[in-house]
């Protein structure tokens, strides 16, 4: 980490203050102030988890490359043997003087622009997926390229989470899950265009930048159906109405989104079940019962 700091800040790179920040689920996060007064954001994890950070950087770089919405500037990531062994990610500390008056409209418009940006370069060999596998929380996400969104969502999203969660399910729910996987094309549709997604768009994963607008952080990026990002913004309580109004004005939703929304969120609820335990089982079971015959 010292080399990364020295490469950017020369002999002003000494660390003056390090303060722990709460909020993340996976990593230890810090505000780091340099001798020159500059504040940086630092994430630390075990040395063997460097791929959390390399994949986060890939996702942030993909989002930044669309030019549609801001992300923090990355300074570097790597492993550190000098201090307690760790892997680290260093980036710009996002700070604001407050939200602009049209914060939610701007966010909706910018997210729509990101979803409408060309996405072909992010999925060599297919239309849906990503150049590398990455993580949703601490769970590995398979991003193998697929030609079909519905097949991608079945093979790379729902099926691996179902198989990891199978010990939580009574036989009846296992049957429902298998039925749903076999009949997913009855419910999901192919998108009008493949979109670069943030992939983990809950309210903890955007912060307000110095322009007063929302900046995206901590993505689990891949190329998929834009609806999956919107659905996640509704999973733990919706964002304010102007966000959705502006989004839809810029990128109208395909008919039937509301009927598909719970299926996209089933992926995140299964992931929460797998990561955090059975508090999430009833919500998963409710969705299984909604879509599969009794
Ligand atoms: P984790 O990978 O552990 O989930 P996050 O990336 O979500 O960690 O970061 C934890 C918290 O730190 C966020 O909820 C946010 O409030 C804050 N944060 C994240 N990135 C930055 C940043 N670049 N600048 C300032 N604060 C940030």
CSV table of C-alpha atoms and ligand atoms in Angstrom, one decimal:
chain,number,residue,atom,x,y,z
A,1,UNK,CA,0.0,0.0,0.0
A,2,UNK,CA,2.9,2.4,0.7
A,3,UNK,CA,4.1,2.0,-2.9
A,4,UNK,CA,0.6,2.9,-4.2
A,5,UNK,CA,0.4,6.0,-2.0
A,6,UNK,CA,4.0,7.0,-2.9
A,7,UNK,CA,3.3,6.6,-6.6
A,8,UNK,CA,0.4,9.1,-6.3
A,9,UNK,CA,1.6,11.5,-3.6
A,10,UNK,CA,5.4,11.2,-3.4
A,11,UNK,CA,6.9,12.3,-0.1
A,12,UNK,CA,3.5,13.6,1.0
A,13,UNK,CA,2.2,10.0,1.2
A,14,UNK,CA,2.6,9.4,5.0
A,15,UNK,CA,-0.6,8.4,6.7
A,16,UNK,CA,-1.7,10.9,9.4
A,17,UNK,CA,-5.0,9.5,10.5
A,18,UNK,CA,-6.9,6.3,10.0
A,19,UNK,CA,-10.6,6.0,11.1
A,20,UNK,CA,-12.8,3.0,10.9
A,21,UNK,CA,-16.1,3.5,8.8
A,22,UNK,CA,-19.1,1.3,9.4
A,23,UNK,CA,-21.7,0.3,6.8
A,24,UNK,CA,-20.1,-2.5,4.7
A,25,UNK,CA,-20.9,-6.2,5.1
A,26,UNK,CA,-17.8,-7.7,3.8
A,27,UNK,CA,-14.7,-5.6,4.3
A,28,UNK,CA,-13.2,-3.4,6.9
A,29,UNK,CA,-13.5,0.2,5.6
A,30,UNK,CA,-11.4,3.2,6.7
A,31,UNK,CA,-11.1,6.9,6.1
A,32,UNK,CA,-7.4,7.6,5.6
A,33,UNK,CA,-6.0,11.1,5.9
A,34,UNK,CA,-2.5,11.7,4.4
A,35,UNK,CA,0.1,14.2,5.7
A,36,UNK,CA,-0.9,16.5,2.8
A,37,UNK,CA,-4.5,16.6,4.2
A,38,UNK,CA,-6.0,14.5,1.4
A,39,UNK,CA,-8.6,12.0,2.5
A,40,UNK,CA,-8.8,8.6,0.9
A,41,UNK,CA,-11.1,5.6,1.3
A,42,UNK,CA,-9.5,2.3,2.1
A,43,UNK,CA,-10.9,-1.2,2.2
A,44,UNK,CA,-9.0,-4.1,3.8
A,45,UNK,CA,-9.6,-7.8,3.7
A,46,UNK,CA,-7.6,-11.0,4.2
A,47,UNK,CA,-4.7,-11.4,1.9
A,48,UNK,CA,-6.4,-14.4,0.1
A,49,UNK,CA,-9.4,-12.2,-0.8
A,50,UNK,CA,-7.6,-9.9,-3.2
A,51,UNK,CA,-10.1,-11.0,-5.9
A,52,UNK,CA,-12.8,-9.1,-4.0
A,53,UNK,CA,-11.0,-6.0,-4.8
A,54,UNK,CA,-9.8,-6.8,-8.3
A,55,UNK,CA,-13.3,-7.6,-9.3
A,56,UNK,CA,-14.7,-4.5,-7.6
A,57,UNK,CA,-12.2,-2.4,-9.6
A,58,UNK,CA,-13.3,-4.2,-12.8
A,59,UNK,CA,-16.9,-3.4,-12.1
A,60,UNK,CA,-16.3,0.2,-11.2
A,61,UNK,CA,-14.1,0.7,-14.3
A,62,UNK,CA,-16.9,-0.8,-16.5
A,63,UNK,CA,-19.4,1.6,-15.0
A,64,UNK,CA,-17.1,4.6,-15.3
A,65,UNK,CA,-16.4,3.7,-18.9
A,66,UNK,CA,-20.0,4.3,-19.8
A,67,UNK,CA,-19.6,8.0,-18.8
A,68,UNK,CA,-23.2,7.9,-17.6
A,69,UNK,CA,-22.8,8.1,-13.8
A,70,UNK,CA,-19.9,8.8,-11.5
A,71,UNK,CA,-17.9,6.3,-9.5
A,72,UNK,CA,-14.9,7.0,-7.1
A,73,UNK,CA,-11.5,7.2,-8.8
A,74,UNK,CA,-9.4,4.1,-8.0
A,75,UNK,CA,-5.9,4.6,-6.8
A,76,UNK,CA,-4.8,1.0,-6.6
A,77,UNK,CA,-5.3,-2.4,-5.0
A,78,UNK,CA,-3.0,-5.2,-4.0
A,79,UNK,CA,-1.6,-7.2,-1.2
A,80,UNK,CA,0.4,-5.8,1.7
A,81,UNK,CA,3.0,-7.8,3.6
A,82,UNK,CA,4.4,-5.0,5.7
A,83,UNK,CA,1.6,-4.4,8.1
A,84,UNK,CA,-0.6,-7.3,9.3
A,85,UNK,CA,-0.9,-9.2,6.0
A,86,UNK,CA,-3.9,-8.0,4.0
A,87,UNK,CA,-5.3,-7.1,0.7
A,88,UNK,CA,-6.4,-3.6,0.1
A,89,UNK,CA,-8.3,-1.3,-2.2
A,90,UNK,CA,-7.6,2.5,-2.2
A,91,UNK,CA,-9.9,5.0,-3.8
A,92,UNK,CA,-11.0,8.6,-3.7
A,93,UNK,CA,-13.1,9.5,-0.6
A,94,UNK,CA,-16.4,10.6,-1.9
A,95,UNK,CA,-17.6,13.7,-0.1
A,96,UNK,CA,-20.5,16.0,-0.6
A,97,UNK,CA,-21.8,19.4,0.6
A,98,UNK,CA,-25.3,17.9,0.3
A,99,UNK,CA,-27.6,16.6,-2.4
A,100,UNK,CA,-28.7,18.6,-5.4
A,101,UNK,CA,-32.4,19.6,-5.5
A,102,UNK,CA,-33.0,17.1,-8.4
A,103,UNK,CA,-30.9,14.3,-6.8
A,104,UNK,CA,-33.4,11.5,-7.5
A,105,UNK,CA,-34.4,12.6,-11.0
A,106,UNK,CA,-30.7,12.9,-11.9
A,107,UNK,CA,-30.0,9.5,-10.4
A,108,UNK,CA,-32.9,7.9,-12.4
A,109,UNK,CA,-31.7,9.6,-15.6
A,110,UNK,CA,-28.1,8.6,-15.1
A,111,UNK,CA,-28.9,5.0,-14.3
A,112,UNK,CA,-31.0,4.8,-17.4
A,113,UNK,CA,-28.1,6.2,-19.5
A,114,UNK,CA,-25.8,3.6,-18.0
A,115,UNK,CA,-28.3,0.9,-18.9
A,116,UNK,CA,-28.6,2.2,-22.4
A,117,UNK,CA,-24.8,2.4,-23.0
A,118,UNK,CA,-23.3,-0.1,-25.4
A,119,UNK,CA,-22.4,-3.2,-23.4
A,120,UNK,CA,-21.0,-5.6,-25.9
A,121,UNK,CA,-17.4,-5.0,-24.9
A,122,UNK,CA,-18.0,-6.3,-21.4
A,123,UNK,CA,-19.0,-9.8,-22.5
A,124,UNK,CA,-16.5,-11.4,-24.8
A,125,UNK,CA,-18.2,-14.4,-26.5
A,126,UNK,CA,-21.8,-13.6,-25.6
A,127,UNK,CA,-24.4,-11.0,-24.9
A,128,UNK,CA,-25.0,-11.6,-21.1
A,129,UNK,CA,-22.4,-12.2,-18.4
A,130,UNK,CA,-19.2,-10.4,-17.8
A,131,UNK,CA,-15.5,-10.6,-18.7
A,132,UNK,CA,-14.7,-12.3,-15.3
A,133,UNK,CA,-16.6,-13.9,-12.5
A,134,UNK,CA,-17.1,-11.6,-9.4
A,135,UNK,CA,-18.9,-11.5,-6.1
A,136,UNK,CA,-22.3,-10.6,-4.7
A,137,UNK,CA,-21.4,-9.9,-1.1
A,138,UNK,CA,-19.0,-12.7,-0.4
A,139,UNK,CA,-20.6,-15.2,-2.8
A,140,UNK,CA,-19.0,-15.9,-6.1
A,141,UNK,CA,-21.0,-14.9,-9.1
A,142,UNK,CA,-20.6,-17.0,-12.3
A,143,UNK,CA,-20.6,-14.6,-15.2
A,144,UNK,CA,-20.1,-17.1,-18.0
A,145,UNK,CA,-21.2,-15.6,-21.3
A,146,UNK,CA,-24.6,-16.6,-22.5
A,147,UNK,CA,-26.6,-15.6,-25.7
A,148,UNK,CA,-29.9,-15.6,-23.7
A,149,UNK,CA,-30.7,-13.5,-20.7
A,150,UNK,CA,-33.3,-16.1,-19.4
A,151,UNK,CA,-30.7,-18.9,-19.7
A,152,UNK,CA,-28.1,-16.7,-18.0
A,153,UNK,CA,-30.3,-15.9,-15.1
A,154,UNK,CA,-31.3,-19.5,-14.7
A,155,UNK,CA,-27.8,-21.0,-15.0
A,156,UNK,CA,-25.6,-18.3,-13.4
A,157,UNK,CA,-27.9,-16.7,-10.9
A,158,UNK,CA,-30.8,-18.8,-9.6
A,159,UNK,CA,-29.5,-22.3,-10.0
A,160,UNK,CA,-26.2,-21.9,-8.1
A,161,UNK,CA,-28.0,-20.1,-5.2
A,162,UNK,CA,-30.7,-22.8,-5.1
A,163,UNK,CA,-28.2,-25.6,-4.9
A,164,UNK,CA,-26.2,-23.8,-2.2
A,165,UNK,CA,-29.5,-23.2,-0.2
A,166,UNK,CA,-31.0,-26.7,-0.7
A,167,UNK,CA,-30.4,-27.8,2.9
A,168,UNK,CA,-32.7,-25.0,4.0
A,169,UNK,CA,-35.7,-26.3,2.0
A,170,UNK,CA,-38.3,-28.9,2.7
A,171,UNK,CA,-38.9,-31.3,-0.2
A,172,UNK,CA,-41.9,-29.4,-1.4
A,173,UNK,CA,-39.9,-26.2,-1.9
A,174,UNK,CA,-37.1,-28.1,-3.6
A,175,UNK,CA,-39.7,-29.3,-6.1
A,176,UNK,CA,-41.0,-25.8,-6.6
A,177,UNK,CA,-37.5,-24.5,-7.2
A,178,UNK,CA,-36.7,-27.2,-9.8
A,179,UNK,CA,-40.1,-26.5,-11.5
A,180,UNK,CA,-39.3,-22.8,-11.6
A,181,UNK,CA,-35.9,-23.3,-13.1
A,182,UNK,CA,-37.4,-25.5,-15.8
A,183,UNK,CA,-40.1,-23.0,-16.6
A,184,UNK,CA,-38.3,-19.7,-16.1
A,185,UNK,CA,-39.0,-18.7,-19.7
A,186,UNK,CA,-42.7,-18.5,-18.9
A,187,UNK,CA,-42.0,-15.6,-16.6
A,188,UNK,CA,-38.8,-13.8,-17.7
A,189,UNK,CA,-38.3,-12.1,-21.1
A,190,UNK,CA,-35.3,-11.2,-23.2
A,191,UNK,CA,-34.4,-7.5,-22.8
A,192,UNK,CA,-34.6,-5.0,-25.7
A,193,UNK,CA,-30.9,-4.6,-25.3
A,194,UNK,CA,-28.2,-6.0,-22.9
A,195,UNK,CA,-27.3,-3.5,-20.2
A,196,UNK,CA,-24.4,-3.1,-17.9
A,197,UNK,CA,-25.8,-3.5,-14.4
A,198,UNK,CA,-24.5,-2.4,-11.1
A,199,UNK,CA,-25.7,-5.8,-9.8
A,200,UNK,CA,-26.2,-5.0,-6.1
A,201,UNK,CA,-28.1,-1.7,-6.2
A,202,UNK,CA,-29.5,-1.3,-2.7
A,203,UNK,CA,-29.4,2.0,-0.9
A,204,UNK,CA,-26.0,1.3,0.8
A,205,UNK,CA,-24.3,1.2,-2.6
A,206,UNK,CA,-24.6,4.7,-3.8
A,207,UNK,CA,-23.2,7.8,-2.0
A,208,UNK,CA,-23.5,11.5,-2.7
A,209,UNK,CA,-20.5,13.1,-4.5
A,210,UNK,CA,-19.1,16.6,-4.6
A,211,UNK,CA,-21.5,17.4,-7.5
A,212,UNK,CA,-24.4,16.6,-5.2
A,213,UNK,CA,-25.4,13.6,-7.4
A,214,UNK,CA,-25.4,9.9,-6.6
A,215,UNK,CA,-22.2,8.0,-7.3
A,216,UNK,CA,-22.2,4.2,-7.5
A,217,UNK,CA,-20.0,2.1,-5.2
A,218,UNK,CA,-19.4,-1.5,-4.5
A,219,UNK,CA,-20.9,-3.1,-7.7
A,220,UNK,CA,-21.4,-6.8,-8.5
A,221,UNK,CA,-21.4,-5.7,-12.2
A,222,UNK,CA,-22.5,-7.8,-15.2
A,223,UNK,CA,-24.4,-7.4,-18.4
A,224,UNK,CA,-28.1,-8.4,-18.1
A,225,UNK,CA,-31.6,-7.1,-18.1
A,226,UNK,CA,-31.8,-3.5,-16.8
A,227,UNK,CA,-35.0,-4.6,-14.8
A,228,UNK,CA,-32.8,-6.6,-12.4
A,229,UNK,CA,-31.1,-3.4,-11.1
A,230,UNK,CA,-34.4,-1.6,-10.8
A,231,UNK,CA,-36.0,-4.6,-9.0
A,232,UNK,CA,-33.2,-4.5,-6.4
A,233,UNK,CA,-33.8,-0.8,-5.6
A,234,UNK,CA,-37.3,-2.0,-4.6
A,235,UNK,CA,-36.2,-5.0,-2.5
A,236,UNK,CA,-35.7,-3.3,0.9
A,237,UNK,CA,-38.1,-0.3,0.3
A,238,UNK,CA,-38.4,1.7,-2.8
A,239,UNK,CA,-36.4,4.8,-3.7
A,240,UNK,CA,-38.4,8.1,-3.9
A,241,UNK,CA,-40.9,8.4,-6.8
A,242,UNK,CA,-38.9,11.0,-8.9
A,243,UNK,CA,-36.1,8.4,-9.4
A,244,UNK,CA,-38.5,6.0,-11.1
A,245,UNK,CA,-40.3,8.7,-13.0
A,246,UNK,CA,-37.1,10.1,-14.5
A,247,UNK,CA,-35.8,6.5,-15.2
A,248,UNK,CA,-38.9,5.6,-17.1
A,249,UNK,CA,-39.0,8.8,-19.1
A,250,UNK,CA,-35.5,8.1,-20.3
A,251,UNK,CA,-35.8,4.3,-20.6
A,252,UNK,CA,-39.4,3.0,-20.6
A,253,UNK,CA,-39.9,-0.4,-18.9
A,254,UNK,CA,-41.0,-3.4,-20.9
A,255,UNK,CA,-44.6,-4.4,-20.1
A,256,UNK,CA,-44.9,-6.9,-17.3
A,257,UNK,CA,-41.9,-5.7,-15.2
A,258,UNK,CA,-44.0,-5.8,-12.0
A,259,UNK,CA,-44.7,-9.5,-12.6
A,260,UNK,CA,-41.0,-10.3,-13.0
A,261,UNK,CA,-39.6,-8.1,-10.2
A,262,UNK,CA,-39.8,-10.7,-7.5
A,263,UNK,CA,-37.9,-13.3,-9.6
A,264,UNK,CA,-35.0,-10.9,-9.9
A,265,UNK,CA,-35.0,-10.3,-6.2
A,266,UNK,CA,-35.3,-14.0,-5.5
A,267,UNK,CA,-31.6,-14.1,-6.4
A,268,UNK,CA,-30.7,-11.6,-3.7
A,269,UNK,CA,-32.9,-13.1,-1.1
A,270,UNK,CA,-31.4,-16.6,-1.8
A,271,UNK,CA,-28.0,-15.0,-1.5
A,272,UNK,CA,-29.0,-13.4,1.8
A,273,UNK,CA,-30.3,-16.8,3.0
A,274,UNK,CA,-27.0,-18.4,2.0
A,275,UNK,CA,-24.9,-15.7,3.6
A,276,UNK,CA,-26.9,-14.6,6.7
A,277,UNK,CA,-29.3,-17.5,7.5
A,278,UNK,CA,-32.9,-18.4,7.8
A,279,UNK,CA,-34.4,-15.0,8.5
A,280,UNK,CA,-34.6,-14.8,4.8
A,281,UNK,CA,-36.3,-18.2,4.2
A,282,UNK,CA,-40.0,-17.0,4.5
A,283,UNK,CA,-39.4,-14.3,1.8
A,284,UNK,CA,-37.8,-16.9,-0.5
A,285,UNK,CA,-40.6,-19.4,0.1
A,286,UNK,CA,-43.3,-16.7,-0.6
A,287,UNK,CA,-41.8,-16.1,-4.0
A,288,UNK,CA,-41.4,-19.8,-4.8
A,289,UNK,CA,-45.1,-20.3,-4.0
A,290,UNK,CA,-46.1,-17.3,-6.0
A,291,UNK,CA,-44.5,-18.6,-9.2
A,292,UNK,CA,-44.7,-22.3,-9.1
A,293,UNK,CA,-47.8,-24.5,-9.0
A,294,UNK,CA,-48.6,-25.7,-5.4
B,1,LIG,P1,-18.3,-3.5,1.7
B,1,LIG,O1,-17.5,-3.9,0.5
B,1,LIG,O2,-17.8,-4.1,2.9
B,1,LIG,O3,-19.8,-3.7,1.5
B,1,LIG,P2,-18.7,-0.7,1.0
B,1,LIG,O4,-18.0,-0.5,-0.3
B,1,LIG,O5,-20.2,-0.8,0.8
B,1,LIG,O6,-18.1,-1.9,1.8
B,1,LIG,O7,-18.3,0.5,1.9
B,1,LIG,C1,-18.8,0.6,3.2
B,1,LIG,C2,-19.4,2.0,3.5
B,1,LIG,O8,-18.4,3.0,3.3
B,1,LIG,C3,-20.5,2.4,2.4
B,1,LIG,O9,-21.8,2.1,2.9
B,1,LIG,C4,-20.3,3.9,2.3
B,1,LIG,O10,-21.1,4.6,3.3
B,1,LIG,C5,-18.8,4.1,2.6
B,1,LIG,N1,-18.1,4.3,1.4
B,1,LIG,C6,-17.8,3.4,0.4
B,1,LIG,N2,-17.0,3.8,-0.6
B,1,LIG,C7,-16.7,5.1,-0.2
B,1,LIG,C8,-15.9,6.1,-0.8
B,1,LIG,N3,-15.2,5.9,-1.9
B,1,LIG,N4,-15.9,7.3,-0.2
B,1,LIG,C9,-16.6,7.5,1.0
B,1,LIG,N5,-17.3,6.6,1.6
B,1,LIG,C10,-17.4,5.4,1.0
